[in-house]
Coordinates of C-alpha atoms in Angstrom, one line a residue:
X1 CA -34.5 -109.1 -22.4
X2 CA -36.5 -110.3 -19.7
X3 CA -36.8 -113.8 -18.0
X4 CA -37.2 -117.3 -19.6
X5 CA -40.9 -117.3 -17.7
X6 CA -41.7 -114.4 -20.0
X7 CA -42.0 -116.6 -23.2
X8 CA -45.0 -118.1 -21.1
X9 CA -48.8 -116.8 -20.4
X10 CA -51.0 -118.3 -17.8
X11 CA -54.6 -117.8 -17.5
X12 CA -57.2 -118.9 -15.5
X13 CA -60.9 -121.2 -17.0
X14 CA -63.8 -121.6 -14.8
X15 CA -64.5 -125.5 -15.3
X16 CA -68.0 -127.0 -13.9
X17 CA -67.6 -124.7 -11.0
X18 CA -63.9 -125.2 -10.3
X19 CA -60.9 -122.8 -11.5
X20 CA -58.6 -124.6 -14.1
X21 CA -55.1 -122.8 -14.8
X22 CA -53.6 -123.5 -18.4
X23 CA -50.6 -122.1 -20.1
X24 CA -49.5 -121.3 -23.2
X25 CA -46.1 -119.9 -25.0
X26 CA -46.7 -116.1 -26.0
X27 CA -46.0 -117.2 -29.9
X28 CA -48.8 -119.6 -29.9
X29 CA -51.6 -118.9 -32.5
X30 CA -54.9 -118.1 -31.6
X31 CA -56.0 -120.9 -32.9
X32 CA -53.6 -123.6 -30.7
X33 CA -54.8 -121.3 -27.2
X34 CA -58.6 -122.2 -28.4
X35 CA -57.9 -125.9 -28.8
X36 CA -56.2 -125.2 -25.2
X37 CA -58.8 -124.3 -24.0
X38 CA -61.3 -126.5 -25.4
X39 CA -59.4 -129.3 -23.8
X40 CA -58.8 -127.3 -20.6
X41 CA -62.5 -127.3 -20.3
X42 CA -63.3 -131.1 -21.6
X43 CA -65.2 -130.3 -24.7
X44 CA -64.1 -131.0 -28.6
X45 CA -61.3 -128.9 -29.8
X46 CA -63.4 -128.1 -32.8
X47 CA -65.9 -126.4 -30.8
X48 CA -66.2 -122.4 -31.4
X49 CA -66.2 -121.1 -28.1
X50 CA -66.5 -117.3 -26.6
X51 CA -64.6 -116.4 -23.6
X52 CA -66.7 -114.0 -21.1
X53 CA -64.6 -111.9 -18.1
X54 CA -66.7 -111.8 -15.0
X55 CA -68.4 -108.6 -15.8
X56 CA -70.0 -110.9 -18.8
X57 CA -67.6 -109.0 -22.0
X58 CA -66.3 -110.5 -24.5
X59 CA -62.5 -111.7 -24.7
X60 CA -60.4 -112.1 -27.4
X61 CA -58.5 -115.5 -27.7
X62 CA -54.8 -114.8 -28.5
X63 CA -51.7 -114.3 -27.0
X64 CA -52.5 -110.8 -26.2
X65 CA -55.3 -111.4 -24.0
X66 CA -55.5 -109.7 -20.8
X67 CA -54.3 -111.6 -17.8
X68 CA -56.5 -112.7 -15.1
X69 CA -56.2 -114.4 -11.5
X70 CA -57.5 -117.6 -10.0
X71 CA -60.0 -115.6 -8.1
X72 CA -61.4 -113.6 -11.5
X73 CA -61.4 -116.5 -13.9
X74 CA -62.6 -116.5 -17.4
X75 CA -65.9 -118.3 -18.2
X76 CA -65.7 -120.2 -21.6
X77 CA -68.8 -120.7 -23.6
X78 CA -69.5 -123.0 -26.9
X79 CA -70.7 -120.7 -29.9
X80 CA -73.7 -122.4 -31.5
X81 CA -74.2 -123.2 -34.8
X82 CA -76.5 -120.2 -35.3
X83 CA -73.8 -117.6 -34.5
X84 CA -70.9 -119.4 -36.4
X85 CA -73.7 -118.7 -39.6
X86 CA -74.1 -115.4 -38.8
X87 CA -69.7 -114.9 -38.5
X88 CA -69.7 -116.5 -42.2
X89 CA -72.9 -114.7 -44.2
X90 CA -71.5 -111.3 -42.6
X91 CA -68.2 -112.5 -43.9
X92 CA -69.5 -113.5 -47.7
X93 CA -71.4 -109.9 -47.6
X94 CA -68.0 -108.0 -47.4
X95 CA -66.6 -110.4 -50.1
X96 CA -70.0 -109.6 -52.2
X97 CA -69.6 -106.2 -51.6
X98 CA -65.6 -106.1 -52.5
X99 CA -67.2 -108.2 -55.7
X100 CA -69.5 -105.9 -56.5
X101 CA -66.7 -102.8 -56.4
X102 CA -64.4 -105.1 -59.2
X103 CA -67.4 -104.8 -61.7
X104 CA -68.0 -101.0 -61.5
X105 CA -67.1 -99.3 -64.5
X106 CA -64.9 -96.8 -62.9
X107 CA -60.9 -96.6 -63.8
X108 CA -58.9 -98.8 -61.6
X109 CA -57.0 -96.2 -59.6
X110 CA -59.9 -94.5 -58.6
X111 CA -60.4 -98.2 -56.9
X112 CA -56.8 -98.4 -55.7
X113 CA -57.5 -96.8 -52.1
X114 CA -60.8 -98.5 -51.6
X115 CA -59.8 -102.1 -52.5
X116 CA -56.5 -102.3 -50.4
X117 CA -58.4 -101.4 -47.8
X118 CA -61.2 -103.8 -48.4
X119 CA -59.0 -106.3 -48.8
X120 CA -56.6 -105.6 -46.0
X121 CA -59.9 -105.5 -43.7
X122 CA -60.6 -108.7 -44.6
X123 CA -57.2 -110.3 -44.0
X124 CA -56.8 -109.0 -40.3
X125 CA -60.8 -110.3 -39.7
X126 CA -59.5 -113.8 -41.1
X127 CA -56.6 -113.4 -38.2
X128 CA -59.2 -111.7 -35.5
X129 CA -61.6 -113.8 -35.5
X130 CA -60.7 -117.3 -34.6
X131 CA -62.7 -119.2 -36.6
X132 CA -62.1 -122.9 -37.2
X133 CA -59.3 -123.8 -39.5
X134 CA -61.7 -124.7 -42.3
X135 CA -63.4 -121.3 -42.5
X136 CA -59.8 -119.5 -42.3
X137 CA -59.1 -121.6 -45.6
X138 CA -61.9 -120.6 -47.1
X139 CA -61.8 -116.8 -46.8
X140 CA -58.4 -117.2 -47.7
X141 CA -59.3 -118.7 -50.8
X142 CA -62.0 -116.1 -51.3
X143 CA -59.0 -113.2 -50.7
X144 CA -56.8 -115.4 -53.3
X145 CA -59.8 -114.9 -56.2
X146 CA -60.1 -111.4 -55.6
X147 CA -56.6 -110.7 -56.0
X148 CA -56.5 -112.3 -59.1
X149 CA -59.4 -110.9 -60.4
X150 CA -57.8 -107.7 -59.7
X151 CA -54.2 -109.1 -61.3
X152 CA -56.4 -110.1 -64.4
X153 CA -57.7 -106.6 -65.6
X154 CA -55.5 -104.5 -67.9
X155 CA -55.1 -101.8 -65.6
X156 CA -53.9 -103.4 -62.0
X157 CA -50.3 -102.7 -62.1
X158 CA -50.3 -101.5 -58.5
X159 CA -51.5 -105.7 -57.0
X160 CA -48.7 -106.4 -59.9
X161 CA -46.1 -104.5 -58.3
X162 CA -46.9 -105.6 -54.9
X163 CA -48.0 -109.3 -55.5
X164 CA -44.5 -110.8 -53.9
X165 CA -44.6 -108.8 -50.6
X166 CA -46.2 -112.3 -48.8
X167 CA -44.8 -115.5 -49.4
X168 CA -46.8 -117.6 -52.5
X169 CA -46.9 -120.2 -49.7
X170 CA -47.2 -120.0 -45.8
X171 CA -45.4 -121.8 -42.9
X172 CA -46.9 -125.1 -42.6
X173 CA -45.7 -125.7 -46.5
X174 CA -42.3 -124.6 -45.3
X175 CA -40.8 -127.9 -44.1
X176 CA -38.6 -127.8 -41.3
X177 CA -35.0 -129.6 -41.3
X178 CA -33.3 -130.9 -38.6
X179 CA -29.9 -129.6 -39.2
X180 CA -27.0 -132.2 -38.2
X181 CA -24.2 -131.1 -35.7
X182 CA -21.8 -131.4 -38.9
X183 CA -24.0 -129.1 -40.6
X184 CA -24.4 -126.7 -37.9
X185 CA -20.6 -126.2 -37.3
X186 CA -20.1 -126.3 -41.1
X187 CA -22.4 -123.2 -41.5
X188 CA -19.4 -121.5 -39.1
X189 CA -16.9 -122.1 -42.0
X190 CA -15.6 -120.0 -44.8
X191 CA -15.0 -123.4 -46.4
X192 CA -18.8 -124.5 -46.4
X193 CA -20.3 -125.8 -49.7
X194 CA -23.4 -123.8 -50.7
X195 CA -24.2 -125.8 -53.7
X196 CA -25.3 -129.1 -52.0
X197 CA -28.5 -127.3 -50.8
X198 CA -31.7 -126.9 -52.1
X199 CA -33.4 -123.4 -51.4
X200 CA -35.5 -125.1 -48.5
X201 CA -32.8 -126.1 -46.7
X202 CA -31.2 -122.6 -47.1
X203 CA -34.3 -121.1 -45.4
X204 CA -33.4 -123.5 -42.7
X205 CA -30.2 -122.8 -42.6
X206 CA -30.9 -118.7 -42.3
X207 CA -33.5 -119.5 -39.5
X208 CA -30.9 -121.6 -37.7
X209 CA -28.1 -118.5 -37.9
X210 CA -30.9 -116.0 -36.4
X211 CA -31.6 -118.2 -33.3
X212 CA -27.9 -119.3 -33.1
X213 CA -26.3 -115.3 -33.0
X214 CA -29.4 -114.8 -30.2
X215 CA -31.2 -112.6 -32.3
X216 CA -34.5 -114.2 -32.1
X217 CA -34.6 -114.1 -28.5
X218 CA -32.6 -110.5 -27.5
X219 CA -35.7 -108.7 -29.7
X220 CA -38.2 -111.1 -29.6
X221 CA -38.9 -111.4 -33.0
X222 CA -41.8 -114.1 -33.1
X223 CA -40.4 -117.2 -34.8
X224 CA -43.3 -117.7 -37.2
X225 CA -42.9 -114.1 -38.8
X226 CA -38.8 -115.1 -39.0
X227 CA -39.8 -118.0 -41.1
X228 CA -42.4 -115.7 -43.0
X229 CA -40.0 -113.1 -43.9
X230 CA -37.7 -116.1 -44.8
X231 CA -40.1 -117.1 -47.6
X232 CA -40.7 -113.9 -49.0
X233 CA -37.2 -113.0 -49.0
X234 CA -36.8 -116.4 -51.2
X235 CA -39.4 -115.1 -53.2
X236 CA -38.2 -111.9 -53.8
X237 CA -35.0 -113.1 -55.7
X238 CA -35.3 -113.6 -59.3
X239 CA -34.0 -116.6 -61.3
X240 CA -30.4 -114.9 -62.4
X241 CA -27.5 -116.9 -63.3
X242 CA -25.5 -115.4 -60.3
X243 CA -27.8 -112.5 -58.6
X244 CA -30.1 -115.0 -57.1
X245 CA -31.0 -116.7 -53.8
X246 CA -28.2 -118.7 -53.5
X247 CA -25.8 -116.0 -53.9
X248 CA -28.1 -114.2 -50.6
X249 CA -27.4 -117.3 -48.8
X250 CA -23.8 -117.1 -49.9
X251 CA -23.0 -113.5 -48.8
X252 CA -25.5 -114.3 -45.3
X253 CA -23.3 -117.6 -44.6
X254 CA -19.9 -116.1 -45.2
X255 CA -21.2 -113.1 -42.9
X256 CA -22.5 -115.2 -39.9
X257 CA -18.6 -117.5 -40.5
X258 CA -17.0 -113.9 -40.1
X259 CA -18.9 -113.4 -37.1
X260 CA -17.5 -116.2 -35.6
X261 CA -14.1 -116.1 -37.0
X262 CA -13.7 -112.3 -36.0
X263 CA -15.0 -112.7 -32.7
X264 CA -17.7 -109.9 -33.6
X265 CA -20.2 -110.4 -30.6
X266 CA -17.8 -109.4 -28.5
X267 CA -16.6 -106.0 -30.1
X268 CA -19.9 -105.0 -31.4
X269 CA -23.5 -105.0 -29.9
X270 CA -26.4 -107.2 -31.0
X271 CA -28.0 -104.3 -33.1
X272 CA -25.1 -104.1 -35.2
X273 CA -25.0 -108.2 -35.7
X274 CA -28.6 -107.9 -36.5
X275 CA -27.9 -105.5 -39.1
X276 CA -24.9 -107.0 -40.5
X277 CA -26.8 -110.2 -41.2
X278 CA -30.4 -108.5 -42.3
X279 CA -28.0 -106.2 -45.2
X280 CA -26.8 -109.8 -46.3
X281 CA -29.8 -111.4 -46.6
X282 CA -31.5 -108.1 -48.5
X283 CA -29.0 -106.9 -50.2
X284 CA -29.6 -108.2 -53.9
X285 CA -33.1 -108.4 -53.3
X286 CA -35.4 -108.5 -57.1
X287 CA -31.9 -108.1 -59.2
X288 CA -33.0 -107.6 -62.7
X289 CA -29.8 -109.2 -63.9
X290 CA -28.2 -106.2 -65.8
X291 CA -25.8 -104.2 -63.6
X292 CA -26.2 -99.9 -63.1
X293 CA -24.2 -99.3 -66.0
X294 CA -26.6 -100.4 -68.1
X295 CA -29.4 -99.5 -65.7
X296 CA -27.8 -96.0 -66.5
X297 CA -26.8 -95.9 -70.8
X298 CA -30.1 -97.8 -71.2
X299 CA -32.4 -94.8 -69.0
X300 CA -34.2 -97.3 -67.4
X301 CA -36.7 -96.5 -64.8
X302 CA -35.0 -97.9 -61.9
X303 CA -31.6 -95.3 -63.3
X304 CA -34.7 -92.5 -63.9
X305 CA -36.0 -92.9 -60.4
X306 CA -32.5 -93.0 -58.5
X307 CA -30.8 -90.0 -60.6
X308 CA -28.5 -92.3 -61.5
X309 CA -27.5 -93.1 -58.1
X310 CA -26.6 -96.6 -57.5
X311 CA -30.0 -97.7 -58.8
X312 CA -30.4 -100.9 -58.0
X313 CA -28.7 -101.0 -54.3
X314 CA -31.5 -98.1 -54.3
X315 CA -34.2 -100.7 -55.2
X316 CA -32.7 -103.7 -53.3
X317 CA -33.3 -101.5 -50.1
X318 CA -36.9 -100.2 -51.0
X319 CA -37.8 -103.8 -51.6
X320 CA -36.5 -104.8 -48.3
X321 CA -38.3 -102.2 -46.9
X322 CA -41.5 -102.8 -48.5
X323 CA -41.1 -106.6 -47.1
X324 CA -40.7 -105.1 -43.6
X325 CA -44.0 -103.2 -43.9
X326 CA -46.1 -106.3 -44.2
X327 CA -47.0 -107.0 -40.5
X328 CA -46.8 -110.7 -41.4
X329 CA -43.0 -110.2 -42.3
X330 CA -41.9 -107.4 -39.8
X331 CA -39.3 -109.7 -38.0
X332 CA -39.0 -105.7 -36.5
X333 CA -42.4 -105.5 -35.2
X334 CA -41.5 -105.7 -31.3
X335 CA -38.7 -102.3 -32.1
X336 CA -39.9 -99.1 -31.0
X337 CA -39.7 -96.1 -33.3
X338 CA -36.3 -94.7 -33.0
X339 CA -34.9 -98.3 -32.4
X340 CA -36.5 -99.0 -35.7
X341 CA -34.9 -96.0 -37.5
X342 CA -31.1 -97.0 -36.5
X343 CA -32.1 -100.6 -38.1
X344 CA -33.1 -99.2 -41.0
X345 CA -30.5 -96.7 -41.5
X346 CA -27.9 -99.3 -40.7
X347 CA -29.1 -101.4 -43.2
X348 CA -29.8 -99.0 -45.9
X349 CA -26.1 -98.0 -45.1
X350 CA -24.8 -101.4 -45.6
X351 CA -26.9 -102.2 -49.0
X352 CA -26.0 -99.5 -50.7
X353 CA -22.1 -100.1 -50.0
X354 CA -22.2 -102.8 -52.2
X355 CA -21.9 -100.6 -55.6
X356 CA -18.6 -101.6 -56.2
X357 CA -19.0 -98.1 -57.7
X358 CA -17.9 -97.1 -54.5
X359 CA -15.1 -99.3 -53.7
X360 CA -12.6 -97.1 -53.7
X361 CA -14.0 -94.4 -51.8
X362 CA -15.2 -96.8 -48.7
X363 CA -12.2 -98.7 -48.8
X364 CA -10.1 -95.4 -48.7
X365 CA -11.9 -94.4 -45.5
X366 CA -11.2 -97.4 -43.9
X367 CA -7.5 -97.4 -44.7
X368 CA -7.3 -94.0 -42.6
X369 CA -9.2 -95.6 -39.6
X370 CA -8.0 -99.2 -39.5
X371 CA -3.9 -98.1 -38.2
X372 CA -6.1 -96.6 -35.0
X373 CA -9.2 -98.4 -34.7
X374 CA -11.6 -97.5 -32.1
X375 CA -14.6 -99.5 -31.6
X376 CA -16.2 -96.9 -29.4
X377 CA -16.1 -94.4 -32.4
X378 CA -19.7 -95.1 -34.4
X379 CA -17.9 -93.6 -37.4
X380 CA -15.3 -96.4 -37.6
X381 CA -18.1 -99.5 -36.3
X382 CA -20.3 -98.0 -39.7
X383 CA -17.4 -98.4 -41.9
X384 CA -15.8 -101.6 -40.7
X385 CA -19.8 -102.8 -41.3
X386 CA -19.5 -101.3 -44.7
X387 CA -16.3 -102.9 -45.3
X388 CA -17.1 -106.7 -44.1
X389 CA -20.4 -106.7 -46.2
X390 CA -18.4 -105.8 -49.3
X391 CA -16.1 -108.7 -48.6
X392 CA -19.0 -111.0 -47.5
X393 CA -21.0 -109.9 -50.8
X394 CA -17.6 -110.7 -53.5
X395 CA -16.3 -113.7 -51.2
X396 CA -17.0 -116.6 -53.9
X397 CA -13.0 -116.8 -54.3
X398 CA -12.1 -117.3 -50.8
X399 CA -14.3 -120.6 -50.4
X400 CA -12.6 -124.1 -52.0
X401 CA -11.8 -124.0 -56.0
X402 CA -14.8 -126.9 -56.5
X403 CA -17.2 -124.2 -54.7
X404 CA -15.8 -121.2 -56.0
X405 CA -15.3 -121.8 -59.9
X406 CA -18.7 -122.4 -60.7
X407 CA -20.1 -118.9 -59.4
X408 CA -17.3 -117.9 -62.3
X409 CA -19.5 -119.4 -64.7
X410 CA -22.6 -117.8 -63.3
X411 CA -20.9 -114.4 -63.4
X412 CA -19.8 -114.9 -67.2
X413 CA -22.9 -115.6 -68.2
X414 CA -25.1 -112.8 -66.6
X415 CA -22.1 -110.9 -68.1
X416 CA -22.7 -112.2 -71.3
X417 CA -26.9 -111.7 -71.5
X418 CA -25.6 -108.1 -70.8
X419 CA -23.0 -107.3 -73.4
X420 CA -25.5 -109.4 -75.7
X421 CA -28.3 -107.0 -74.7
X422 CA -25.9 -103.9 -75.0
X423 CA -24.7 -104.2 -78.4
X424 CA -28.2 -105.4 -79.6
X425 CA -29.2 -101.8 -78.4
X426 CA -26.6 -99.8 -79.3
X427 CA -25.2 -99.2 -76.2
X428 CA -21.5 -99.1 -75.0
X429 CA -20.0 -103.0 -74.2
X430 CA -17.5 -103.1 -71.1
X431 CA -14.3 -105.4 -72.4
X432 CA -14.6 -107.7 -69.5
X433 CA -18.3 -108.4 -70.5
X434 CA -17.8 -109.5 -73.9
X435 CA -17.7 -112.6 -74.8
X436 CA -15.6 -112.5 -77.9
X437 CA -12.5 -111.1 -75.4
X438 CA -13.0 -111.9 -72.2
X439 CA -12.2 -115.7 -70.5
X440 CA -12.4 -117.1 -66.9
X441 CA -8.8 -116.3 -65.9
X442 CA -8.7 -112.9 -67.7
X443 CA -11.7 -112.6 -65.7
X444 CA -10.4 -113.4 -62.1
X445 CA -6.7 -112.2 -62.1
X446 CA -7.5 -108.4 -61.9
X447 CA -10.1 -108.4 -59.5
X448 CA -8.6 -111.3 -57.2
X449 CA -4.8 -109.2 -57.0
X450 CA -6.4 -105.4 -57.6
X451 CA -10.0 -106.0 -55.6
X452 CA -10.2 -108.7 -53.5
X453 CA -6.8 -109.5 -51.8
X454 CA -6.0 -105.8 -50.9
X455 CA -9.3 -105.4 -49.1
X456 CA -8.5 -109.0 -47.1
X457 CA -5.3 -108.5 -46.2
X458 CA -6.8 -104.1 -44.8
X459 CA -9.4 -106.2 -42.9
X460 CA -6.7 -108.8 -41.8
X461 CA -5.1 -105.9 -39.6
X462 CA -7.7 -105.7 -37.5
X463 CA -8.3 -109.6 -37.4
X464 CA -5.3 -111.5 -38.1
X465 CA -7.2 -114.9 -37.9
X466 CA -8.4 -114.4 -41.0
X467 CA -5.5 -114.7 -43.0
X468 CA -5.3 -118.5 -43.2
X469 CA -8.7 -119.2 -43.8
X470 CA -9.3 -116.3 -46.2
X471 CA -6.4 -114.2 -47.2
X472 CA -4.0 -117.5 -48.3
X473 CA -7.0 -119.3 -50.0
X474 CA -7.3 -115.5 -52.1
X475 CA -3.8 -115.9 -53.2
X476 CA -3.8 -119.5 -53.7
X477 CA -6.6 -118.6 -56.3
X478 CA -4.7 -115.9 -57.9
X479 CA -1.5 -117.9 -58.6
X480 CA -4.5 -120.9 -59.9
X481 CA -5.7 -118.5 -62.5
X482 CA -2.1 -116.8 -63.4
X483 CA -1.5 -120.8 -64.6
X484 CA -4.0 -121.3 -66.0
X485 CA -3.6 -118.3 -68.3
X486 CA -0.2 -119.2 -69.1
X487 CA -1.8 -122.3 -70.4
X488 CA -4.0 -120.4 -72.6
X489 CA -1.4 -117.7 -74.0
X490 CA 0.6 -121.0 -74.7
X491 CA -1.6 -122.8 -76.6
X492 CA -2.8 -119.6 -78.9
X493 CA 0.4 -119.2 -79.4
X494 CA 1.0 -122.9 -81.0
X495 CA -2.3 -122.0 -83.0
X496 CA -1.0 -118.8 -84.2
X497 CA 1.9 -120.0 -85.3
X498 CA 0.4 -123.1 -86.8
X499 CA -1.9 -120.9 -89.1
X500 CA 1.1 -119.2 -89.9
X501 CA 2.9 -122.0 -90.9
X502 CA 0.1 -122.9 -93.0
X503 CA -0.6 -119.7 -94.7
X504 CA 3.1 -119.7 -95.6
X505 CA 3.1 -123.4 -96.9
X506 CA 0.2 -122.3 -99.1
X507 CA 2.1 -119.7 -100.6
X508 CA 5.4 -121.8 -101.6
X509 CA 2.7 -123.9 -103.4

């Protein structure tokens, strides 16, 4: 992936007649290489300045810029206030202009086209331009009002529908954490405790995982957009009892522990680990909260636009993607084409393995591949990737009781709003959604000895370690619940019988 001295640029300032050398990290913004520069060259770093190559043109101040030698160095030259005036009236007539599109009486999606692009232009001339931090702010702010003049009128839906692909904040709001060595080893654990964080320190502790696997650096993904795509991931989640942002970080954190447990590094390549951990964080993206059966008996749109076919893993990945188009969030954006397809086939692969609709049919392939794996076979890699997200994405059981049981409570009542929802509508209630029969160890016992321990103990062929850390905390769940059901068949029992006894006394009266 290159040398270290390839995360660094060097260029070369004429000063007062000598040649001053500077140097910068490629992922600087244009903005930190111009207050470089300005203290390279011994004036204010506020100054505007224009940098002229010796034939006299103009060159553009980012990390981009075209290198230069000690014997062709750039001359840098302060803007006066004159030209910085002229940058912002040309800026505020484009913003009049854009202004004066809004108030035309024509229908909005005759607009659509024209207004995107008007408003895209004026996003990358904020970025292009390098002007001072204050006038960035304020065409920001300008961009900010015309959205939501836009958001305002009746008709649009299409800014509606897009209005979470950038983060509501940007990067300096996110605060970084310095994550303690406890913390950091922690993060390699089944056993870690993902209620103790708050959703800022989950961001932190998804950036840490990227640089820590070597992601970051094997395809230079620029550590700003990392943390942008972070935000907007965060973002993209929606306030569900159990299909929210914690549950991502769950699945992500209990994917990264199986990396380490399982030794995966070493048997696959980095492209797969990339993918494996991008399908975790994405996978659940904008969740309505109602699963695809009643996505399907209710006709929804999402069930409408799918056929019917796992409909919201459908829309999980088409948000993802969508995300990934924003240059701002395309932690792909150094990938070539075709490299760029495999991650997004891998990925799409991997999200829509989670319908547990198709449990059985995924695990059933892997039961005929695991006796003989090969990891040179892309056929068995794609389904062992299939098969680790699934146990990453319903892996709430294998953490401690304290961690575990609570995600039991979120389940039930997502469960609940739905079987609420269903019978309000008139549609057909599954049993183990209703609240009037279902309870929390009715709940677990099935899908903990049918679902989750088979699967463990298919995966624990190929990786025996797992089978004290994950397999035997599975069971020691099982045989929790089978108690404490006992309990509960016990003590209606004594109530049964109690109303009996006092139905009967009733009677000899």
């Amino acid at each position: 992936m290159g040398s270290a001295s390839s995360a660094y640029r060097m260029i070369y300032l004429e000063v007062d007649g000598r040649v001053q050398k500077v140097v910068f990290s490629r992922f600087c913004s244009p903005c930190d290489i111009k207050e470089l520069f300005c203290t390279a060259t011994g004036v204010s770093r506020n100054t505007s300045i224009s940098l002229l190559d010796s034939t006299g043109a103009m060159v553009s101040i980012d990390p981009t810029m075209p290198n230069n030698t000690e014997r062709s160095p750039y001359k840098v030259v302060p803007v006066t206030g004159s030209q910085l005036a002229d940058k912002e009236e040309l800026f505020q007539n484009v913003l009049t202009q854009v202004a004066e599109q809004f108030s035309r009486a024509f229908k909005i999606n005759e607009l659509k086209t024209e207004v995107t692009n008007r408003l895209a232009m004026l996003e990358k001339r904020v970025e292009l331009e390098g002007m001072k931090v204050v006038e960035i702010e304020k065409c920001r702010s300008d961009i900010k009002k015309l959205r939501e003049e836009m958001a305002s009128r009746n008709n649009s839906s299409f800014l509606e529908d897009n209005k979470k692909l950038t983060p509501r904040r940007d990067v300096p709001s996110y605060p970084k954490y310095h994550l303690s060595q406890d913390t950091v080893e922690a993060l390699k654990q089944p056993l870690f405790d993902v209620w103790q964080w708050e959703s800022n320190e989950m961001l932190s502790c998804l950036e840490h995982m990227y640089h820590d696997l070597g992601l970051v650096k094997d395809f230079n993904i620029n550590p700003i957009t990392l943390k942008r795509w972070l935000l907007c991931i965060h973002d993209n989640y929606r306030n569900n009892p159990f299909h929210n942002f914690r549950h991502c970080f769950c699945v992500t954190q209990m994917m990264y522990s199986m990396i380490y447990l399982c030794g995966l590094q070493e048997k696959f390549t980095q492209v797969d680990i990339l993918i494996l951990m991008t399908a975790a964080v994405c996978h659940d993206l904008d969740h309505p909260g109602y699963n695809n059966t009643y996505q399907i008996n209710a006709r929804t749109e999402l069930a409408v636009r799918y056929n019917d076919i796992s409909p919201l893993e459908n829309h999980h990945c088409a948000v993802a993607f969508q995300i990934f188009s924003q240059p701002d969030c395309n932690i792909f954006a150094s990938f070539d084409p075709e490299a760029f397809k495999q991650i997004r086939q891998g990925t799409i692969t991997l999200i829509l393995a989670t319908d547990m609709a198709r449990h059985g049919e995924i695990m059933d392939s892997f039961k005929q591949k695991v006796d003989s794996f090969d990891y040179n076979n892309e056929e068995h890699v794609t389904c062992l990737k299939m098969v680790l997200i699934k146990c990453c994405d319903i892996s709430n059981e294998v953490r401690p009781m304290e961690v575990a049981e609570p995600w039991v409570d979120c389940l039930l009542e997502e469960y609940f709003m739905q079987s609420d929802r269903e019978k309000a509508e008139g549609l057909p209630v599954a049993p183990f959604m209703d609240r009037e029969k279902v309870t929390k160890p009715t709940a677990q016992i099935g899908f903990i000895k049918f679902v989750l321990i088979p699967m463990f103990e298919t995966v624990m062929k190929l990786f025996p370690q797992i089978e004290e850390v994950m397999v035997q905390p599975l069971r020691e769940s099982r045989d929790k619940y089978e108690e404490l059901k006992q309990i509960d068949d016990a003590m209606n029992e004594m109530q049964k019988k109690k109303t009996e006894n006092l139905t009967t006394g009733g009677k000899k009266k």
